[in-house]
Coordinates of C-alpha atoms and ligand atoms in Angstrom, one line a residue:
M1 CA 16.1 59.0 1.2
S2 CA 15.9 62.7 1.6
D3 CA 16.6 64.4 4.9
T4 CA 13.4 65.1 6.9
I5 CA 12.3 67.9 9.2
D6 CA 12.9 67.2 12.8
A7 CA 12.0 70.5 14.5
V8 CA 10.4 73.8 13.6
I9 CA 11.0 76.6 16.2
G10 CA 9.3 80.0 16.1
R11 CA 11.0 82.8 17.9
R12 CA 10.0 86.5 18.7
V13 CA 12.8 88.8 17.6
W14 CA 13.1 92.5 16.7
D15 CA 13.1 94.5 13.4
S16 CA 14.8 97.7 12.5
R17 CA 11.8 99.8 13.5
G18 CA 12.0 98.3 17.1
R19 CA 8.9 96.1 16.4
P20 CA 8.7 92.4 17.2
T21 CA 8.9 90.1 14.2
V22 CA 9.0 86.3 13.6
E23 CA 12.1 84.2 13.3
V24 CA 11.8 80.5 12.3
E25 CA 14.5 77.9 12.7
I26 CA 14.1 74.5 11.0
R27 CA 16.3 71.5 12.0
T28 CA 16.6 68.3 10.1
T29 CA 17.2 64.7 11.2
S30 CA 20.7 64.9 9.7
G31 CA 21.6 67.9 11.9
A32 CA 21.2 70.6 9.2
M33 CA 19.7 74.0 10.3
G34 CA 18.0 76.8 8.4
R35 CA 16.8 80.1 9.8
A36 CA 15.0 83.2 8.5
I37 CA 13.2 86.3 9.8
A38 CA 10.1 87.9 8.4
P39 CA 10.5 91.6 7.3
A40 CA 7.6 94.2 7.5
G41 CA 6.4 96.9 5.2
A42 CA 5.0 100.4 6.2
S43 CA 3.6 101.5 2.8
T44 CA 1.9 98.2 2.1
G45 CA -0.3 97.3 -0.9
S46 CA -3.8 96.3 -0.2
G47 CA -3.3 92.9 -1.9
E48 CA -0.5 91.8 0.4
A49 CA -0.5 88.7 2.6
L50 CA -1.6 89.8 6.1
D51 CA 0.7 89.5 9.1
R52 CA -0.7 88.1 12.3
R53 CA -0.3 90.9 14.8
D54 CA -1.6 91.2 18.4
G55 CA -0.7 92.6 21.8
G56 CA -1.8 95.2 24.3
S57 CA -0.4 98.4 25.8
A58 CA 2.6 99.7 23.9
F59 CA 2.5 96.9 21.3
A60 CA -1.2 97.2 20.5
G61 CA -1.6 95.5 17.2
L62 CA 2.1 95.2 16.6
D63 CA 3.1 92.1 18.6
V64 CA 3.7 88.7 17.0
R65 CA 3.1 86.3 19.9
G66 CA 0.2 84.7 18.0
A67 CA 2.2 84.3 14.8
V68 CA 5.1 82.7 16.8
A69 CA 2.5 80.4 18.4
S70 CA 1.3 79.4 14.9
V71 CA 4.9 78.3 14.1
N72 CA 5.5 76.4 17.3
G73 CA 2.0 74.8 17.2
E74 CA 0.2 74.0 13.9
I75 CA 3.1 74.7 11.5
A76 CA 5.6 72.6 13.5
E77 CA 3.1 69.7 13.7
A78 CA 2.3 69.8 10.0
L79 CA 6.0 70.0 8.9
K80 CA 7.6 67.4 11.2
G81 CA 8.7 64.3 9.2
R82 CA 8.3 66.0 5.8
P83 CA 11.2 65.9 3.3
V84 CA 13.2 69.2 3.8
D85 CA 13.7 69.6 0.0
D86 CA 10.0 69.6 -0.8
Q87 CA 9.7 73.4 -1.0
A88 CA 6.7 73.4 -3.4
G89 CA 4.7 70.8 -1.5
I90 CA 5.4 72.3 1.9
D91 CA 4.5 75.9 0.7
R92 CA 1.3 74.5 -0.8
G93 CA 0.6 72.8 2.4
L94 CA 1.1 76.0 4.4
V95 CA -1.3 77.9 2.2
E96 CA -3.9 75.1 2.6
L97 CA -3.4 74.8 6.4
D98 CA -3.9 78.6 6.7
G99 CA -7.0 78.4 4.6
T100 CA -7.8 82.1 4.4
G101 CA -6.5 83.2 1.0
D102 CA -4.6 86.2 2.7
K103 CA -2.6 84.1 5.1
S104 CA -4.1 86.0 8.1
R105 CA -5.0 83.0 10.2
L106 CA -1.5 81.5 10.7
G107 CA 0.0 84.9 9.8
G108 CA 1.8 86.0 6.6
N109 CA 4.8 86.7 8.9
A110 CA 4.7 83.1 10.3
I111 CA 4.4 81.6 6.8
I112 CA 7.1 83.6 5.0
A113 CA 9.6 83.0 7.8
T114 CA 8.8 79.3 7.7
S115 CA 9.1 79.1 3.9
M116 CA 12.4 81.0 3.8
A117 CA 13.8 79.0 6.7
L118 CA 12.9 75.8 4.8
A119 CA 15.0 76.9 1.8
H120 CA 17.9 77.6 4.1
A121 CA 17.5 74.2 5.8
A122 CA 17.3 72.4 2.5
A123 CA 20.5 74.2 1.3
A124 CA 22.3 73.3 4.5
S125 CA 21.1 69.7 4.3
A126 CA 22.5 69.5 0.7
G127 CA 25.8 71.2 1.8
L128 CA 25.1 74.1 -0.6
P129 CA 25.0 77.9 -0.3
L130 CA 21.4 79.1 -0.6
W131 CA 21.9 80.8 -4.0
R132 CA 23.3 77.5 -5.4
H133 CA 20.4 75.5 -4.0
L134 CA 17.9 78.0 -5.4
A135 CA 19.5 77.9 -8.8
G136 CA 19.0 74.1 -9.0
E137 CA 20.3 72.7 -12.2
G138 CA 20.2 76.2 -13.8
E139 CA 23.0 78.8 -14.0
P140 CA 22.8 81.3 -11.2
G141 CA 22.5 84.9 -12.3
P142 CA 25.2 87.5 -11.9
L143 CA 25.0 89.8 -8.9
P144 CA 21.9 92.0 -9.3
L145 CA 22.3 95.7 -10.0
P146 CA 21.8 97.7 -6.7
E147 CA 19.1 100.3 -6.3
I148 CA 19.9 102.3 -3.2
Q149 CA 18.1 105.0 -1.3
I150 CA 19.9 108.3 -0.7
L151 CA 17.0 110.4 0.6
G152 CA 13.8 109.1 2.3
G153 CA 10.4 110.7 2.3
G154 CA 6.7 109.7 2.2
A155 CA 5.4 107.2 4.8
H156 CA 9.0 106.5 5.8
A157 CA 9.7 110.1 6.9
A158 CA 6.5 111.6 8.3
R159 CA 5.5 112.8 4.8
R160 CA 8.0 115.7 4.7
V161 CA 7.8 115.3 0.9
D162 CA 5.5 113.1 -1.1
V163 CA 8.1 110.9 -2.8
Q164 CA 9.0 107.9 -0.6
D165 CA 12.4 106.9 -2.1
F166 CA 15.0 109.1 -3.8
M167 CA 17.5 106.4 -5.0
V168 CA 20.4 105.9 -7.3
I169 CA 21.4 103.1 -9.6
A170 CA 25.0 103.0 -10.7
V171 CA 24.1 102.0 -14.2
G172 CA 27.6 102.6 -15.6
A173 CA 29.5 100.5 -12.9
P174 CA 31.3 97.6 -14.4
D175 CA 30.5 95.3 -11.5
Y176 CA 28.7 95.0 -8.1
P177 CA 31.5 96.1 -5.9
T178 CA 32.1 99.2 -8.0
A179 CA 28.3 100.0 -7.9
L180 CA 28.5 100.0 -4.1
D181 CA 31.7 102.2 -4.2
W182 CA 30.0 104.8 -6.5
T183 CA 26.8 104.8 -4.4
A184 CA 28.8 105.4 -1.2
D185 CA 30.4 108.4 -3.0
V186 CA 27.0 109.8 -3.7
Y187 CA 25.7 109.1 -0.2
R188 CA 28.6 111.0 1.4
A189 CA 28.2 113.9 -1.1
A190 CA 24.5 114.2 -0.3
G191 CA 25.3 114.2 3.5
R192 CA 27.8 117.0 3.0
I193 CA 25.4 119.1 0.8
L194 CA 22.6 118.7 3.4
A195 CA 24.8 119.5 6.3
D196 CA 26.1 122.6 4.6
A197 CA 22.5 123.7 3.9
G198 CA 21.4 123.0 7.5
K199 CA 18.7 120.7 6.1
L200 CA 19.7 117.4 7.8
Q201 CA 17.1 115.8 10.2
G202 CA 18.7 112.4 10.7
V203 CA 17.7 109.4 8.6
A204 CA 14.4 107.9 7.5
D205 CA 13.1 104.4 8.1
E206 CA 15.4 102.8 5.4
G207 CA 18.5 104.9 6.4
G208 CA 18.4 107.5 3.6
F209 CA 18.8 111.0 4.8
W210 CA 15.6 112.7 6.1
P211 CA 16.0 116.2 4.8
A212 CA 14.0 119.3 5.8
F213 CA 13.0 119.9 2.2
D214 CA 10.0 122.1 1.2
S215 CA 9.3 120.3 -2.1
N216 CA 9.9 117.1 -4.1
E217 CA 11.8 119.1 -6.6
E218 CA 14.2 120.5 -4.0
A219 CA 15.0 116.8 -3.1
L220 CA 15.5 115.9 -6.8
D221 CA 17.9 118.9 -7.2
C222 CA 19.8 117.9 -4.1
L223 CA 20.2 114.3 -5.4
L224 CA 21.4 115.5 -8.8
R225 CA 23.9 117.8 -7.1
A226 CA 25.1 115.0 -4.9
I227 CA 25.7 112.8 -8.0
E228 CA 27.6 115.6 -9.7
A229 CA 29.6 116.4 -6.5
S230 CA 30.6 112.7 -6.2
G231 CA 32.5 112.9 -9.5
H232 CA 30.3 110.4 -11.3
A233 CA 28.4 111.4 -14.5
P234 CA 24.6 111.8 -13.8
G235 CA 22.7 109.5 -16.1
D236 CA 25.7 107.7 -17.6
D237 CA 27.4 106.6 -14.5
V238 CA 24.9 107.1 -11.8
A239 CA 21.2 107.6 -12.5
I240 CA 18.2 108.4 -10.4
A241 CA 15.4 106.0 -9.4
L242 CA 12.2 107.1 -7.6
D243 CA 9.5 105.3 -5.6
I244 CA 6.5 107.6 -5.6
A245 CA 4.4 105.1 -3.6
A246 CA 1.4 107.0 -4.8
S247 CA -1.1 104.7 -3.1
D248 CA 0.0 106.4 0.1
F249 CA -1.4 109.8 -0.8
G250 CA -4.3 109.0 -3.0
T251 CA -7.2 106.7 -3.9
G252 CA -9.8 106.7 -6.7
G253 CA -7.6 108.8 -8.9
R254 CA -7.4 111.8 -6.5
Y255 CA -4.0 112.6 -4.9
T256 CA -3.2 115.0 -2.0
L257 CA 0.2 116.6 -2.0
A258 CA 2.0 116.8 1.3
R259 CA 3.4 120.3 1.4
D260 CA 0.4 122.4 0.3
G261 CA -2.5 120.0 0.7
R262 CA -3.3 120.5 -3.0
E263 CA -5.4 117.8 -4.6
I264 CA -4.6 116.7 -8.1
D265 CA -6.1 114.0 -10.3
S266 CA -4.3 111.1 -12.1
D267 CA -3.5 113.3 -15.1
G268 CA -2.1 116.1 -12.9
L269 CA 0.1 113.6 -11.1
S270 CA 1.2 112.0 -14.3
E271 CA 2.1 115.4 -15.8
M272 CA 4.1 116.3 -12.8
L273 CA 6.1 113.1 -12.9
L274 CA 6.6 113.1 -16.7
G275 CA 8.0 116.6 -16.2
W276 CA 10.6 115.1 -13.7
L277 CA 11.5 112.4 -16.2
A278 CA 12.2 115.1 -18.8
K279 CA 14.3 117.2 -16.4
Y280 CA 16.3 114.7 -14.3
P281 CA 18.2 111.6 -15.3
V282 CA 15.6 109.2 -13.9
V283 CA 15.8 105.7 -15.2
S284 CA 13.2 104.0 -12.9
I285 CA 10.0 105.1 -11.3
E286 CA 7.9 102.9 -9.0
D287 CA 4.2 103.2 -8.2
P288 CA 3.8 106.5 -10.0
L289 CA 0.0 106.1 -9.7
G290 CA -2.1 104.4 -7.1
E291 CA -2.7 100.6 -6.9
D292 CA -6.4 101.2 -7.8
D293 CA -5.6 103.5 -10.7
E294 CA -4.5 100.9 -13.3
E295 CA -5.8 102.8 -16.4
A296 CA -3.8 105.9 -15.5
F297 CA -0.9 103.7 -14.6
A298 CA -1.1 102.2 -18.1
R299 CA -1.3 105.7 -19.7
F300 CA 1.7 106.8 -17.7
T301 CA 3.7 103.7 -18.8
K302 CA 3.0 104.5 -22.4
A303 CA 3.9 108.2 -22.0
A304 CA 7.1 107.6 -20.1
P305 CA 10.2 108.1 -22.3
A306 CA 11.5 104.9 -23.9
G307 CA 13.9 103.0 -21.7
V308 CA 12.4 104.2 -18.4
Q309 CA 11.5 101.4 -16.1
V310 CA 8.0 101.8 -14.6
V311 CA 7.8 99.5 -11.6
G312 CA 4.7 98.0 -9.9
D313 CA 5.0 97.4 -6.2
D314 CA 1.7 98.2 -4.4
L315 CA 0.2 97.7 -7.8
V316 CA 1.0 94.0 -8.1
T317 CA 2.1 92.9 -4.6
T318 CA 4.3 90.0 -5.9
N319 CA 1.1 88.3 -7.1
A320 CA 1.4 86.2 -10.3
P321 CA -2.3 86.7 -11.6
R322 CA -2.2 90.4 -10.7
I323 CA 1.1 90.8 -12.6
A324 CA -0.4 89.0 -15.7
Q325 CA -3.5 91.3 -15.4
C326 CA -1.4 94.5 -15.2
A327 CA 0.9 93.3 -18.0
A328 CA -2.2 92.8 -20.2
L329 CA -3.3 96.4 -19.4
G330 CA 0.2 97.8 -20.1
A331 CA 0.3 99.1 -16.5
G332 CA 4.0 99.0 -15.6
N333 CA 6.9 97.1 -17.2
T334 CA 8.8 95.8 -14.2
A335 CA 7.7 94.0 -11.0
L336 CA 9.0 94.6 -7.5
I337 CA 9.5 91.2 -5.9
K338 CA 9.0 91.1 -2.1
P339 CA 8.6 87.6 -0.8
N340 CA 6.5 88.6 2.3
Q341 CA 3.9 90.4 0.0
I342 CA 2.7 87.0 -1.3
G343 CA 3.8 84.9 1.7
T344 CA 5.7 81.8 0.4
L345 CA 8.9 81.4 -1.7
S346 CA 7.1 79.2 -4.3
E347 CA 4.5 81.9 -4.9
T348 CA 7.3 84.5 -5.1
H349 CA 9.0 82.4 -7.7
E350 CA 5.8 82.1 -9.7
A351 CA 5.4 85.9 -9.6
L352 CA 9.0 86.3 -10.9
E353 CA 8.5 83.8 -13.7
T354 CA 5.2 85.5 -14.7
A355 CA 6.8 88.9 -14.8
L356 CA 9.7 87.6 -16.9
A357 CA 7.4 85.6 -19.2
K358 CA 5.4 88.8 -19.9
G359 CA 8.6 90.6 -20.9
W360 CA 8.8 92.6 -17.7
G361 CA 11.9 93.4 -15.7
A362 CA 12.2 92.4 -12.0
I363 CA 13.7 93.8 -8.8
V364 CA 13.9 91.8 -5.7
S365 CA 13.3 94.1 -2.7
A366 CA 13.7 94.4 1.1
R367 CA 11.0 96.0 3.2
S368 CA 11.2 99.2 5.3
G369 CA 11.2 97.1 8.5
E370 CA 14.2 94.7 8.1
T371 CA 16.6 92.6 10.0
E372 CA 20.0 90.9 9.5
D373 CA 18.2 88.3 7.2
V374 CA 20.0 88.1 3.8
T375 CA 17.7 85.7 2.0
I376 CA 16.7 88.1 -0.7
V377 CA 20.3 88.5 -1.9
H378 CA 20.4 84.8 -2.5
L379 CA 17.1 84.9 -4.3
G380 CA 18.6 87.6 -6.6
V381 CA 21.6 85.4 -7.5
G382 CA 19.9 82.0 -7.4
W383 CA 16.9 83.0 -9.5
G384 CA 18.8 85.5 -11.7
I385 CA 16.8 88.5 -10.7
P386 CA 18.5 91.4 -12.4
Q387 CA 18.1 94.1 -9.7
L388 CA 18.1 94.4 -5.9
K389 CA 16.5 97.2 -3.9
V390 CA 17.6 97.4 -0.2
G391 CA 17.0 100.9 1.2
S392 CA 20.1 103.0 2.0
F393 CA 23.8 102.5 2.3
T394 CA 23.9 102.8 6.1
R395 CA 22.1 101.0 8.9
S396 CA 23.2 97.4 9.5
E397 CA 20.0 95.7 8.5
R398 CA 20.7 97.1 5.0
M399 CA 24.5 96.6 5.0
A400 CA 24.0 93.0 6.0
K401 CA 22.5 92.5 2.5
W402 CA 24.9 94.7 0.5
N403 CA 27.8 93.0 2.3
E404 CA 26.4 89.5 1.6
G405 CA 26.4 90.5 -2.1
L406 CA 30.1 91.2 -1.8
R407 CA 30.7 87.7 -0.4
L408 CA 28.6 86.2 -3.2
A409 CA 30.6 88.2 -5.7
E410 CA 33.5 85.9 -4.9
Q411 CA 31.5 82.8 -5.5
V412 CA 29.1 83.4 -8.4
P413 CA 30.7 81.5 -11.3
T414 CA 29.5 84.0 -13.9
G415 CA 31.9 86.5 -12.2
T416 CA 31.0 89.9 -10.7
A417 CA 30.1 91.7 -13.9
L418 CA 26.6 93.1 -14.3
P419 CA 24.7 91.9 -17.3
P420 CA 25.8 93.7 -20.5
R421 CA 24.6 97.3 -20.5
T422 CA 22.4 96.6 -23.4
A423 CA 20.4 94.2 -21.2
Y424 CA 19.1 97.2 -19.3
P425 CA 16.5 99.5 -20.8
W426 CA 18.3 102.6 -19.4
G427 CA 21.6 102.0 -21.2
R428 CA 22.6 105.4 -22.3
K429 CA 26.2 105.2 -23.5
Ligands
PEP1 C1 10.3 98.9 0.4 C2 9.2 99.7 0.4 O1 8.6 100.1 1.5 P1 7.7 99.2 2.4 O2 8.5 98.0 2.9 O3 7.3 100.1 3.6 O4 6.5 98.8 1.6 C3 8.6 100.1 -0.9 O5 7.5 100.7 -0.9 O6 9.1 99.7 -2.0
MG2 MG1 7.4 100.7 -3.2

C-alpha cells in the first residue's frame, strides 16, 4: 500500500525581490515531508500560468494570501488521503480543480508549489533523493552545463540596456565543478573591469552586475574582455550566451531600443543580433524576437550560424503544444524549461519530452524572483536536462542551486563529467 497524503500546508514566505510567495509543505501518514516554494518571473511570456496575487497598500497586486488560502483550503481537501506517489494523477486533478486553463483561480503559484512539494514528499517517502525519485527506472543525467549571468539588463535592470542577460557558458570545462570555477573567474574579472571604469551600479535582479553602459555593444565588449582577463579562452573555454527577451521591448514586429528610443522592425533587430553572432563568441541566444513574431523567429533561427543555440522562453512558455508548433515552424531549436510557466511538474515533463522528441535542446531555468528552493537542479539531473540557467554567481537564492549541484556531483552515478563535447552544438575544439 502506498503512503498517503496526511496534510497539505500553505505558507506565505518571501522571494529574492522582497515579494511574498507561496511555500507548500506536504506530510504523509508515514511521517515523510516534502516542501517547495514558487518562484516568480518579471519578464513573463503571455502564455504563462497566472499567479494568484492580491493585497492592498504597499502590496497592491503582489500579495499571495489568496493563493495560500487555496492551498490550505481546496487543495488540501482534494489531496488528503491520496497516494503520495501519484504525481500524474494529482497534477491532473489540480488542473481540473482549478478549471480555468491558465490556473488563475487557485493560482499558478499555489499549484506549482504543491506539485513540486508532492515530488519532494514522494521522494522522502521512498527514502530517495529527489533526483533519483524523478529518474524512476531510468539513468539520471549528468550534471547539467551551467549558464550563468555576469551582467544584467532589460527588465531586470531598469532597461539600462536592451539585452536582459549577458551570460557565460564554460563550454570547455571538463566537469560541473570546473565550470563553476571558471565562471567565478570571469565574474570577478568583470567586477574588476567595471570598478576600474567607474561603471558599477550594484547588481541586477538575478545578481549579475548592473553596469552604467551606454549600449548593448559596450556590455558585450566588457564581457569579452572579462573572459580574456580571467585567463580562459573566449569561445573554446568560456563562451557567451545572451537572453534578448525581445518581447519586453516590442510587439507586432516593432521593437523600441532603450538608449535612443529608436524603433526597428523584425529584420532590423535580426540583422543587429546576427552581427553580434558574427563578432562575439556567442553560442546561445534566447528570445531574439518577440513571442508574437514567430515567422521572424524562424527566419532568424535559419540565418544563425550553424551550432548556435536559439532558445525559446517567452516564445514557448514550457508549453508542449506550443513547443511542437514552434518546432514545426522552425522557430528556435532549444526550449527553456521553467516549471512555474506551465504550472505542474507533469506538464513540465511533457514540455521537456516534446522538445527532445522534436530534436530540440533543453535548458531548465530559475526565475528572476527566486528563493532557497533547489527543485530545478534535481529536475536537471533526474530528467537528464542538459543545461541549467540560474542567474548569477552571487546572491544566495542562486548559490543555493549552484551549491546543490556540487552536492549532487558527488552522488550522480554517471560521474561529474559533462556530456561529450560533441553532444553540444557549440563544440568548437
Ligand atoms: C529567467 C528569466 O527572467 P524572468 O524570470 O523574469 O522571466 C528569463 O527571462 O529567462
Ligand atoms: Mg528569458
